[in-house]
Short mmCIF file of C-alpha atoms in Angstrom, two decimals:
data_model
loop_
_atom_site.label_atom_id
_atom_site.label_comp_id
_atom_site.label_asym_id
_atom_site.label_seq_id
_atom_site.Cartn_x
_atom_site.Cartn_y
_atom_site.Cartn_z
CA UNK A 1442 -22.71 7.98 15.84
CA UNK A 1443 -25.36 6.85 17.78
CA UNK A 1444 -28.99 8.34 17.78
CA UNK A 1445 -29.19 8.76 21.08
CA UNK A 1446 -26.66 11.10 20.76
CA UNK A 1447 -28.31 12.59 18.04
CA UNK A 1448 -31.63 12.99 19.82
CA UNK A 1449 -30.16 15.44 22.88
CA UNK A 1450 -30.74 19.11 21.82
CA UNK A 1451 -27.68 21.09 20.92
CA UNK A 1452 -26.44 23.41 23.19
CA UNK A 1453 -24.86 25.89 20.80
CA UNK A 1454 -25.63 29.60 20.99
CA UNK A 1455 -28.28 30.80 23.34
CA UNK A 1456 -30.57 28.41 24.35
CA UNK A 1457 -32.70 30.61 26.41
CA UNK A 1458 -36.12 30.45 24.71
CA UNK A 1459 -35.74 27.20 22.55
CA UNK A 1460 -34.49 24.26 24.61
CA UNK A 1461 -37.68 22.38 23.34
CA UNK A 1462 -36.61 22.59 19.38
CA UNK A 1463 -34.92 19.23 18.86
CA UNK A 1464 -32.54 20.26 15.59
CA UNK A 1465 -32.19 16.98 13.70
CA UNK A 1466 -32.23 16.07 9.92
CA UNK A 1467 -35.48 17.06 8.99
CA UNK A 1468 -35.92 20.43 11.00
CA UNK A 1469 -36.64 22.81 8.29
CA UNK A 1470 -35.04 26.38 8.17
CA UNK A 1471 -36.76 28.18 11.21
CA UNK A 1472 -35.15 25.45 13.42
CA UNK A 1473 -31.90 25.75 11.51
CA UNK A 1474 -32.29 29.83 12.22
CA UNK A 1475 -33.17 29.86 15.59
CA UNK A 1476 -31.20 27.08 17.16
CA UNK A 1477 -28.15 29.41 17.02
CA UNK A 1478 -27.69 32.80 18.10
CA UNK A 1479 -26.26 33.72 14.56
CA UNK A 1480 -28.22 32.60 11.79
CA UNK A 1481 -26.51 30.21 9.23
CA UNK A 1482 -27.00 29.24 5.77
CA UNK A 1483 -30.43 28.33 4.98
CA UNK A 1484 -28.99 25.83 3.35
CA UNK A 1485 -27.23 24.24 6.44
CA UNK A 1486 -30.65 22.55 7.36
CA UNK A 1487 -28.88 19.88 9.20
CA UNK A 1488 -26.94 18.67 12.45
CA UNK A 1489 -23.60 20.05 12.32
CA UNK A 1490 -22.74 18.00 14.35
CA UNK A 1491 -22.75 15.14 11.24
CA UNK A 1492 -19.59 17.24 10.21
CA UNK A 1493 -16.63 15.65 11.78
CA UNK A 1494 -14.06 18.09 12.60
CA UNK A 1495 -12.60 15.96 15.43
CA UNK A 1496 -9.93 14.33 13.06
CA UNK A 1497 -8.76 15.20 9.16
CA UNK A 1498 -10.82 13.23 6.79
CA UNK A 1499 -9.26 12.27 3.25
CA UNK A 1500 -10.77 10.73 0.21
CA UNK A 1501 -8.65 8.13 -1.62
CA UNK A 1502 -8.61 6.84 -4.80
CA UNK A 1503 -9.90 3.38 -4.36
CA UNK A 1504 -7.55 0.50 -3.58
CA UNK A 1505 -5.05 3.61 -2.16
CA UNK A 1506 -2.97 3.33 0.88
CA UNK A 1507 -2.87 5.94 3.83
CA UNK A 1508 0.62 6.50 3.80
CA UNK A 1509 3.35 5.56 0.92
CA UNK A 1510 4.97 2.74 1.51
CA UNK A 1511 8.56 1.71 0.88
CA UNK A 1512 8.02 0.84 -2.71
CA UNK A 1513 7.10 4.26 -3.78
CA UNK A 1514 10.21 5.53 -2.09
CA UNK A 1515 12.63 2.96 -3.72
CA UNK A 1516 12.66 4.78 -7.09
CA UNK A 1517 13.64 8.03 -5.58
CA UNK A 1518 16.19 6.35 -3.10
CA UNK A 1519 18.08 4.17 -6.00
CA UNK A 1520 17.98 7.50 -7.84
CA UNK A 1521 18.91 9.98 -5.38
CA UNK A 1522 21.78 7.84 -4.31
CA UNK A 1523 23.24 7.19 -7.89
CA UNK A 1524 23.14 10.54 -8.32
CA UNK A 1525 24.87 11.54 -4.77
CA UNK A 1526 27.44 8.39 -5.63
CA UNK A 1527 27.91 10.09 -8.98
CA UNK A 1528 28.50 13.15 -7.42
CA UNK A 1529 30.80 12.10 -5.11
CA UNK A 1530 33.14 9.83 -7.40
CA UNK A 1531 33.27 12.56 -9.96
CA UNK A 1532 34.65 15.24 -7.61
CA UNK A 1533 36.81 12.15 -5.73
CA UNK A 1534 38.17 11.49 -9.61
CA UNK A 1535 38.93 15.17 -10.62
CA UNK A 1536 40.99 15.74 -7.28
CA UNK A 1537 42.63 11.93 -7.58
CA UNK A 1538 43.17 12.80 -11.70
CA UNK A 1539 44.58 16.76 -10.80
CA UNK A 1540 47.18 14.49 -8.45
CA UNK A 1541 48.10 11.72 -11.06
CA UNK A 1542 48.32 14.64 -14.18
CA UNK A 1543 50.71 16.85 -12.08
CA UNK A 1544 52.90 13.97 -10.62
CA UNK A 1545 53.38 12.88 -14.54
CA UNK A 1546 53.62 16.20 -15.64
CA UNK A 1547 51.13 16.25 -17.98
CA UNK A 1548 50.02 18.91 -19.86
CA UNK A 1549 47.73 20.37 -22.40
CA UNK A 1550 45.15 17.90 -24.38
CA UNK A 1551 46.89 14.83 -22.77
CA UNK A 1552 45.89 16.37 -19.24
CA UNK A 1553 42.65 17.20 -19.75
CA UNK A 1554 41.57 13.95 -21.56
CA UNK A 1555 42.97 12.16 -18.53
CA UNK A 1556 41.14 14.10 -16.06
CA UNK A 1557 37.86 13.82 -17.97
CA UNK A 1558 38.97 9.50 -17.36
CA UNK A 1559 39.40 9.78 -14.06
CA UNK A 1560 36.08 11.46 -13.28
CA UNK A 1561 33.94 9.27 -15.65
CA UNK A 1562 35.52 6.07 -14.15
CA UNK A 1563 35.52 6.97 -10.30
CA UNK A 1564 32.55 8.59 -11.08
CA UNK A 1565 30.49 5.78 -12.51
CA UNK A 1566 32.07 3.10 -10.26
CA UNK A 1567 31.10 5.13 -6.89
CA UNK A 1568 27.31 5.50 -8.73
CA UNK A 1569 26.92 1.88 -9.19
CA UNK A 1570 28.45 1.51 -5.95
CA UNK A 1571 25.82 3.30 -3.98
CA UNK A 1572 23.11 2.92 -6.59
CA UNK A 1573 23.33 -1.71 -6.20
CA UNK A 1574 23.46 -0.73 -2.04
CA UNK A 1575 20.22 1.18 -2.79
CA UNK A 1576 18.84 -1.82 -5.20
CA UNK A 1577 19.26 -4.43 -2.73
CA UNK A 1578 18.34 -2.02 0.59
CA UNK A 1579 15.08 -1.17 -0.96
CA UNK A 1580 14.54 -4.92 -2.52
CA UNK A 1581 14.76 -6.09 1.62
CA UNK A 1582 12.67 -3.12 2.67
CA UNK A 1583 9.64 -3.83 0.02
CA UNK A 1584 9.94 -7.39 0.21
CA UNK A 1585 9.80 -7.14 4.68
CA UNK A 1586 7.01 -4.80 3.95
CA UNK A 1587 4.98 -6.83 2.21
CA UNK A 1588 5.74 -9.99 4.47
CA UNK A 1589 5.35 -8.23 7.97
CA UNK A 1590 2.73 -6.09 6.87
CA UNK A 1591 3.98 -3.52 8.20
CA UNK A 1592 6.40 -0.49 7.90
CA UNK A 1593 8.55 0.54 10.70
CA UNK A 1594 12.25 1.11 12.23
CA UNK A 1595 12.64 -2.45 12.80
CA UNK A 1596 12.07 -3.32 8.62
CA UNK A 1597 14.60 -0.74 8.48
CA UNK A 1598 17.08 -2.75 10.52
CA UNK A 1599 16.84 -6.26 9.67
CA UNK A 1600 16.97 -4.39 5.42
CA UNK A 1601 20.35 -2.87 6.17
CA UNK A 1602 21.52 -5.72 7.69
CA UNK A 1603 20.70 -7.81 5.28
CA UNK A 1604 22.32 -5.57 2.74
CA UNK A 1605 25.37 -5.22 4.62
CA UNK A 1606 25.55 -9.35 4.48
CA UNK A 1607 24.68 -9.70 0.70
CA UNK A 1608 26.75 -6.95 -0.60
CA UNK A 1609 29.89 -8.30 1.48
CA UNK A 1610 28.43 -12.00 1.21
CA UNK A 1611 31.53 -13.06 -1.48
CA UNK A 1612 34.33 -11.59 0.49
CA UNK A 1613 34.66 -14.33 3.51
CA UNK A 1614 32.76 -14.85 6.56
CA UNK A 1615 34.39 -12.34 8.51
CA UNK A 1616 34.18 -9.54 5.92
CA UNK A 1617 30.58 -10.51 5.36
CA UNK A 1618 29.91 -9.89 9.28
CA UNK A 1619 31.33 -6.75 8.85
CA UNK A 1620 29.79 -5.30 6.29
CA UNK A 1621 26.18 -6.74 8.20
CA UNK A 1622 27.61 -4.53 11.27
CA UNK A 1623 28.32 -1.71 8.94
CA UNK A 1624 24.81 -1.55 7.82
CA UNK A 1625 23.19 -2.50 11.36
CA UNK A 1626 25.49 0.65 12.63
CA UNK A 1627 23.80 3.15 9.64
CA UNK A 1628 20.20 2.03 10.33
CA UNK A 1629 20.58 1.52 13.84
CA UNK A 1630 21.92 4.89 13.80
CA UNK A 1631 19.24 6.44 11.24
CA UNK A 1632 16.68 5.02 13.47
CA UNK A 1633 17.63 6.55 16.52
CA UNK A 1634 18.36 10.14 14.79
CA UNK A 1635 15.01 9.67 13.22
CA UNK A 1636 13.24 8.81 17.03
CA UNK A 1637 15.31 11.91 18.29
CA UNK A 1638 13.32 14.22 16.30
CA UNK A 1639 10.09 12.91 16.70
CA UNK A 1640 10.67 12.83 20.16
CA UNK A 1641 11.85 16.68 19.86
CA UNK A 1642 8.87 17.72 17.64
CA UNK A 1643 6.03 16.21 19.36
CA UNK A 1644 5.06 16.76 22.96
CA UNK A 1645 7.49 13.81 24.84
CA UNK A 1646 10.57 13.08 26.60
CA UNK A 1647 13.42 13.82 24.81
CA UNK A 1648 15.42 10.95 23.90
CA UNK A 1649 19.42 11.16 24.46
CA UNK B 154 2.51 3.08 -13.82
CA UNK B 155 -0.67 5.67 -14.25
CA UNK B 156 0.10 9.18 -15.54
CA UNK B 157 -1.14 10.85 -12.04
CA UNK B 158 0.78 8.29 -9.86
CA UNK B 159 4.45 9.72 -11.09
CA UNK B 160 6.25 12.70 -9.45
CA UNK B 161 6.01 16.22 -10.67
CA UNK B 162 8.78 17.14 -12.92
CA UNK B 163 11.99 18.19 -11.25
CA UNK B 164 11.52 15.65 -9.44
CA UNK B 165 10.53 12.85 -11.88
CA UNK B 166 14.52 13.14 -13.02
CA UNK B 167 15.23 11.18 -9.52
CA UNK B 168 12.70 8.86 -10.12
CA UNK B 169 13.15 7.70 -13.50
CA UNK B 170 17.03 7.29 -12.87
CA UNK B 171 16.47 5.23 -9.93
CA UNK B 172 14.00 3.19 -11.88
CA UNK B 173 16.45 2.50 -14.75
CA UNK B 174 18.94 1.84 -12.23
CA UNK B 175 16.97 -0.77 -10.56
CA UNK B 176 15.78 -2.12 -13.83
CA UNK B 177 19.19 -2.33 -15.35
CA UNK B 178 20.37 -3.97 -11.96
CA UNK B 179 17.64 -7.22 -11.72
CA UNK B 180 17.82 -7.13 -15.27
CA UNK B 181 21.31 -7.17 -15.93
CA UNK B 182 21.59 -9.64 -12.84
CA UNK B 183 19.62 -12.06 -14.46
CA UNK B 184 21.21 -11.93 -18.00
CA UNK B 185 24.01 -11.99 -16.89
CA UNK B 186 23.83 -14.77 -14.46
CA UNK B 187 22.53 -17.08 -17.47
CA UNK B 188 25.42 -15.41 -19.49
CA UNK B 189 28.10 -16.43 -16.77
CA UNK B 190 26.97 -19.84 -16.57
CA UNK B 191 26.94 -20.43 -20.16
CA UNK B 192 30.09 -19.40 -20.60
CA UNK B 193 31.83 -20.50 -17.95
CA UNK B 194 34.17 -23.40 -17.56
CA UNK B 195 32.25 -27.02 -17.25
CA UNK B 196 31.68 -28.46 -14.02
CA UNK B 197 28.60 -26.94 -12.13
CA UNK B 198 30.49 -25.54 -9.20
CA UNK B 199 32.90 -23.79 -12.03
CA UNK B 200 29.51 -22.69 -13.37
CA UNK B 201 28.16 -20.85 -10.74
CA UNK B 202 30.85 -19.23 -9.36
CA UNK B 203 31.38 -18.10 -13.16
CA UNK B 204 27.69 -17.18 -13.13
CA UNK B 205 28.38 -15.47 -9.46
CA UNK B 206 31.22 -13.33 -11.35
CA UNK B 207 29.60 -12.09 -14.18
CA UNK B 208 26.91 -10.90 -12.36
CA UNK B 209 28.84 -9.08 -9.49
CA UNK B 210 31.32 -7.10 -12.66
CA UNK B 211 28.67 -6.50 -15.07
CA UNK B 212 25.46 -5.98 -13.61
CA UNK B 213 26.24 -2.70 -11.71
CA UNK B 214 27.93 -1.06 -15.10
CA UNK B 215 24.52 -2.52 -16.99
CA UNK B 216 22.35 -0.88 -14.17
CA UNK B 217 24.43 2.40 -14.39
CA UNK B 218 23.85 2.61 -18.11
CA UNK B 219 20.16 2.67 -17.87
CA UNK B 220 20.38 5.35 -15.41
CA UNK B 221 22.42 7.45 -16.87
CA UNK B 222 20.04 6.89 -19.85
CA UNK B 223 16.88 7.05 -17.99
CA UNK B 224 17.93 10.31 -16.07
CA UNK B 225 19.04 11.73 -19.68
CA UNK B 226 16.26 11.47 -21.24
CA UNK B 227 14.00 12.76 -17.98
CA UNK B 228 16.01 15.74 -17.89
CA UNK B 229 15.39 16.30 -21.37
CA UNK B 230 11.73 15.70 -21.14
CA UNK B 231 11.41 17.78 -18.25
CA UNK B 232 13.30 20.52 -19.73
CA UNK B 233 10.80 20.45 -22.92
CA UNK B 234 7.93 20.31 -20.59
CA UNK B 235 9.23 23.39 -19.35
CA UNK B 236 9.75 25.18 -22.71
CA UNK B 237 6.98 23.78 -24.65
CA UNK B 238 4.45 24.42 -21.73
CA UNK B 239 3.10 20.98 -22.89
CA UNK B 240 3.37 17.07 -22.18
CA UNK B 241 2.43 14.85 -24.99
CA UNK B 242 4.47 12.31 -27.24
CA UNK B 243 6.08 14.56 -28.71
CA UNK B 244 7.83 15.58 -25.38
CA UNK B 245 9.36 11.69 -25.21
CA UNK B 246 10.13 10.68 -29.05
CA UNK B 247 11.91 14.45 -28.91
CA UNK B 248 13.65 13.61 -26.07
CA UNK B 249 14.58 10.00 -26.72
CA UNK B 250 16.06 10.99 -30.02
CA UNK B 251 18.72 13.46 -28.38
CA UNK B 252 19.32 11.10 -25.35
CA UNK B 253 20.56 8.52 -27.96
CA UNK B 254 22.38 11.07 -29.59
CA UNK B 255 23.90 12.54 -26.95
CA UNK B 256 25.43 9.62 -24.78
CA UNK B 257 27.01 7.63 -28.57
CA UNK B 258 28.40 11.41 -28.84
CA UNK B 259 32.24 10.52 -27.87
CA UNK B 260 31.29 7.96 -31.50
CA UNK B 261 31.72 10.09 -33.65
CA UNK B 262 28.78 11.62 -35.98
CA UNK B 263 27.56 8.70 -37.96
CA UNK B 264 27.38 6.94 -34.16
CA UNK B 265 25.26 9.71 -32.99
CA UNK B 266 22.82 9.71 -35.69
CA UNK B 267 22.42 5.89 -35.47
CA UNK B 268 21.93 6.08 -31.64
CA UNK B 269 19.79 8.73 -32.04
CA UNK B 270 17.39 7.22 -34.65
CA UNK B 271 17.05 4.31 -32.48
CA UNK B 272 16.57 6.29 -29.74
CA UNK B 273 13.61 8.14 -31.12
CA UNK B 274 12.20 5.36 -33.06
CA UNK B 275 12.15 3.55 -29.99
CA UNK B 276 10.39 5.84 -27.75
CA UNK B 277 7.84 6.39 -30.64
CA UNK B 278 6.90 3.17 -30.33
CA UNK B 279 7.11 2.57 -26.60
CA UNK B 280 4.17 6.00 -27.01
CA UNK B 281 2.10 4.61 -29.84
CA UNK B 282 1.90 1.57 -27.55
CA UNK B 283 0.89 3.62 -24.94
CA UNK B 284 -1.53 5.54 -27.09
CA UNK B 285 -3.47 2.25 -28.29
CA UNK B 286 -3.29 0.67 -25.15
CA UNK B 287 -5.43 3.80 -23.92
CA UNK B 288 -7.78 3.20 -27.07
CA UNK B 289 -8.57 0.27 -26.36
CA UNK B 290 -8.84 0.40 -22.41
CA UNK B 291 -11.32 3.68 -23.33
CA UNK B 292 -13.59 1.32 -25.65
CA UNK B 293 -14.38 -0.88 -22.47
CA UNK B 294 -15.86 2.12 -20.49
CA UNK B 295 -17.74 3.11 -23.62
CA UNK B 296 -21.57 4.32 -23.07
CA UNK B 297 -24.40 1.86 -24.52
CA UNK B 298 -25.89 3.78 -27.72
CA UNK B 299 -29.12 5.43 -26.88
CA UNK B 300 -32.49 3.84 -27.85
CA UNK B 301 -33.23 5.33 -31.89
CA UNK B 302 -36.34 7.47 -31.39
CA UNK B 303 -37.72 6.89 -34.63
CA UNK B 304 -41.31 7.32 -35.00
CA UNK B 305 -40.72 5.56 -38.33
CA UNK B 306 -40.57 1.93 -36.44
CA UNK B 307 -44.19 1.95 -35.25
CA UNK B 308 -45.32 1.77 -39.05
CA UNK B 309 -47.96 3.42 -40.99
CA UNK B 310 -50.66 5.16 -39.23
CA UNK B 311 -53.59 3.38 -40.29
CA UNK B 312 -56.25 5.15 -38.59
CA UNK B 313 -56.72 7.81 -36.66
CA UNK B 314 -56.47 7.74 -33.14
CA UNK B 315 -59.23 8.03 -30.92
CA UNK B 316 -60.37 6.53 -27.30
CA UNK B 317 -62.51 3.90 -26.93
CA UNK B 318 -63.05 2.96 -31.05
CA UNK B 319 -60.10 1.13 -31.20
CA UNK B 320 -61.77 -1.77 -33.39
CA UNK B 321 -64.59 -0.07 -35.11
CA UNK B 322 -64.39 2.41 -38.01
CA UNK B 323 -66.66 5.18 -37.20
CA UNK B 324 -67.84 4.98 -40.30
CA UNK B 325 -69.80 1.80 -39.63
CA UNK B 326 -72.08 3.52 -37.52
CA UNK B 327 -73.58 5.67 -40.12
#
């Protein structure tokens, strides 16, 4: 703020009988009073116009980012998606153990011990499933954070990609490009659902 | 990690699982890609692909033991948070106690108990850590002790104070 632009009277209120008071910093309360047709706080003996109200101001703690970045998200994304995977392979177990019991005609304790198997072990397996996926997507995204310096859609793509290759990376070369085009499609895919509402929210053309 | 940095509590289950998880993951990894190798076959090719094994079939299951353990044990501290109205120590050594006990419960009882001692004992000493860490961080930021205001220091009054007959007894004059 410059103080040329502080110097120019204010032209709030009715300025009919006081366009000579210059309201700045040091004007005591009579200038505060009758620079504007409804009298303030005594205590507002100032420029208002030092208050910004143009754009939000925060306070951070010191050493703070704007925004959270990826590695504050990782936790709850590894966690989220063992729990989901857990989910998932537990109900995928009960139905795949209710199948196996009634096929082999099991009953009674025998049944029930086998279906409390089947959860725990499709269970687990589709949790650590998901949860590595999660591991190594979020190791990519921190790690391309921290490189690029920045944190955007395309950190997003070249991480699942990346995770796609690694995970499939012992399975063959052709396997491993597919599971790299898996994870391009999800992203790629995320990305543009993700641009589709911004684009829907805020005032612009709507995309698809 | 700073008290005010992690998530409120429902919340905090999600994040302390996928922590676990990801520790148990690089962690595991890493044990068991020295583990693999060491016990692999000689020949250094034999090696790493028996180093490359290991790690891809036991690192997951590793990883998905600490979460279960580290989502356990939030959901019990976040439960006692919620009935105790209070977070402290307690909350964790509690709650690590019954984590232990509860997973090693398929053990049978003397399994539980053994789990669960460690369990407790362990998280009483990953607070107490805590706790003296925060001691001694606190002694750093510690105020200087205020100047003594003793009027005691300046000594004996010898002679009465007075302006202006600061060497001369007024005595002398007489």
């Amino acid at each position: 703020m410059s103080e040329e632009y502080l110097s120019q009277p204010l032209s709030l209120g009715s300025s009919s009988s006081d366009d000579k008071t210059r309201p700045n910093r040091s004007s005591g309360l009579s200038s505060a009073t009758s620079t504007f047709a409804t009298p303030i706080s005594p205590y507002l003996n100032y420029d208002p116009r030092y208050l910004q109200q143009a754009q939000p101001e925060f306070i951070f703690p010191e050493g703070a980012n704007k925004q959270r970045g990826r590695f504050e998200l990782a936790f709850s994304q590894i966690g989220s998606s063992v729990m989901v995977g857990a989910g998932i392979g537990g109900l995928a177990g009960f139905y795949n153990g209710l199948q196996t019991t009634s096929a082999l005609k099991q009953t009674g304790n025998l049944r029930r011990t086998q279906l409390l198997n089947h959860i725990m072990k499709q269970g687990s397996g589709t949790a650590n499933t998901l949860g590595t996926l999660a591991v190594m997507y979020s190791a990519f995204g921190v790690l391309l954070q921290n490189v690029r310096g920045e944190d955007d859609d395309i950190n997003t793509l070249i991480a699942g990609t990346a995770t796609g290759l690694l995970y499939k990376s012992t399975a063959g070369l052709r396997k491993c490009a597919i599971g790299g085009g898996v994870g391009l499609g999800i992203t790629a895919a995320y990305c543009l659902f993700q641009l589709m509402r911004t684009n829907s929210n805020g005032s612009g053309v709507k995309f698809l | 990690m700073e008290e005010y940095a992690r998530e409120p509590c429902p919340f905090r289950i999600i994040d302390d699982c996928g922590g676990a998880f990801a520790m148990g993951c690089i962690g595991g990894g890493v044990f068991q890609a020295i583990k693999g190798f060491r016990n692999a076959p000689s020949g250094i090719s034999k090696r790493m692909i028996g180093s490359l094994t290991a790690v891809k079939i036991r690192s997951p299951v590793i990883a998905g033991n600490f979460a279960v353990w580290g989502g356990m044990f939030s959901t019990i501290d976040c439960t006692l948070v919620h009935f105790r109205k209070k977070e402290d120590p307690w909350n964790s050594i509690i709650s690590g106690f019954a984590t232990g006990g509860i997973l090693a419960a398929r053990n049978g009882i003397p399994a539980m108990a053994g789990s669960a001692i460690i369990g407790g004992v362990l998280l009483a000493l990953i607070e107490g850590v805590g706790i003296l860490f925060t001691r001694l961080s606190a002694e750093q930021f510690k105020n200087p002790a205020p100047p003594i205001e003793d009027p005691a220091v300046l000594g004996e009054a010898a002679q009465p104070f007075s302006f202006g007959q600061t060497s001369q007894h007024p005595s002398q004059y007489q």
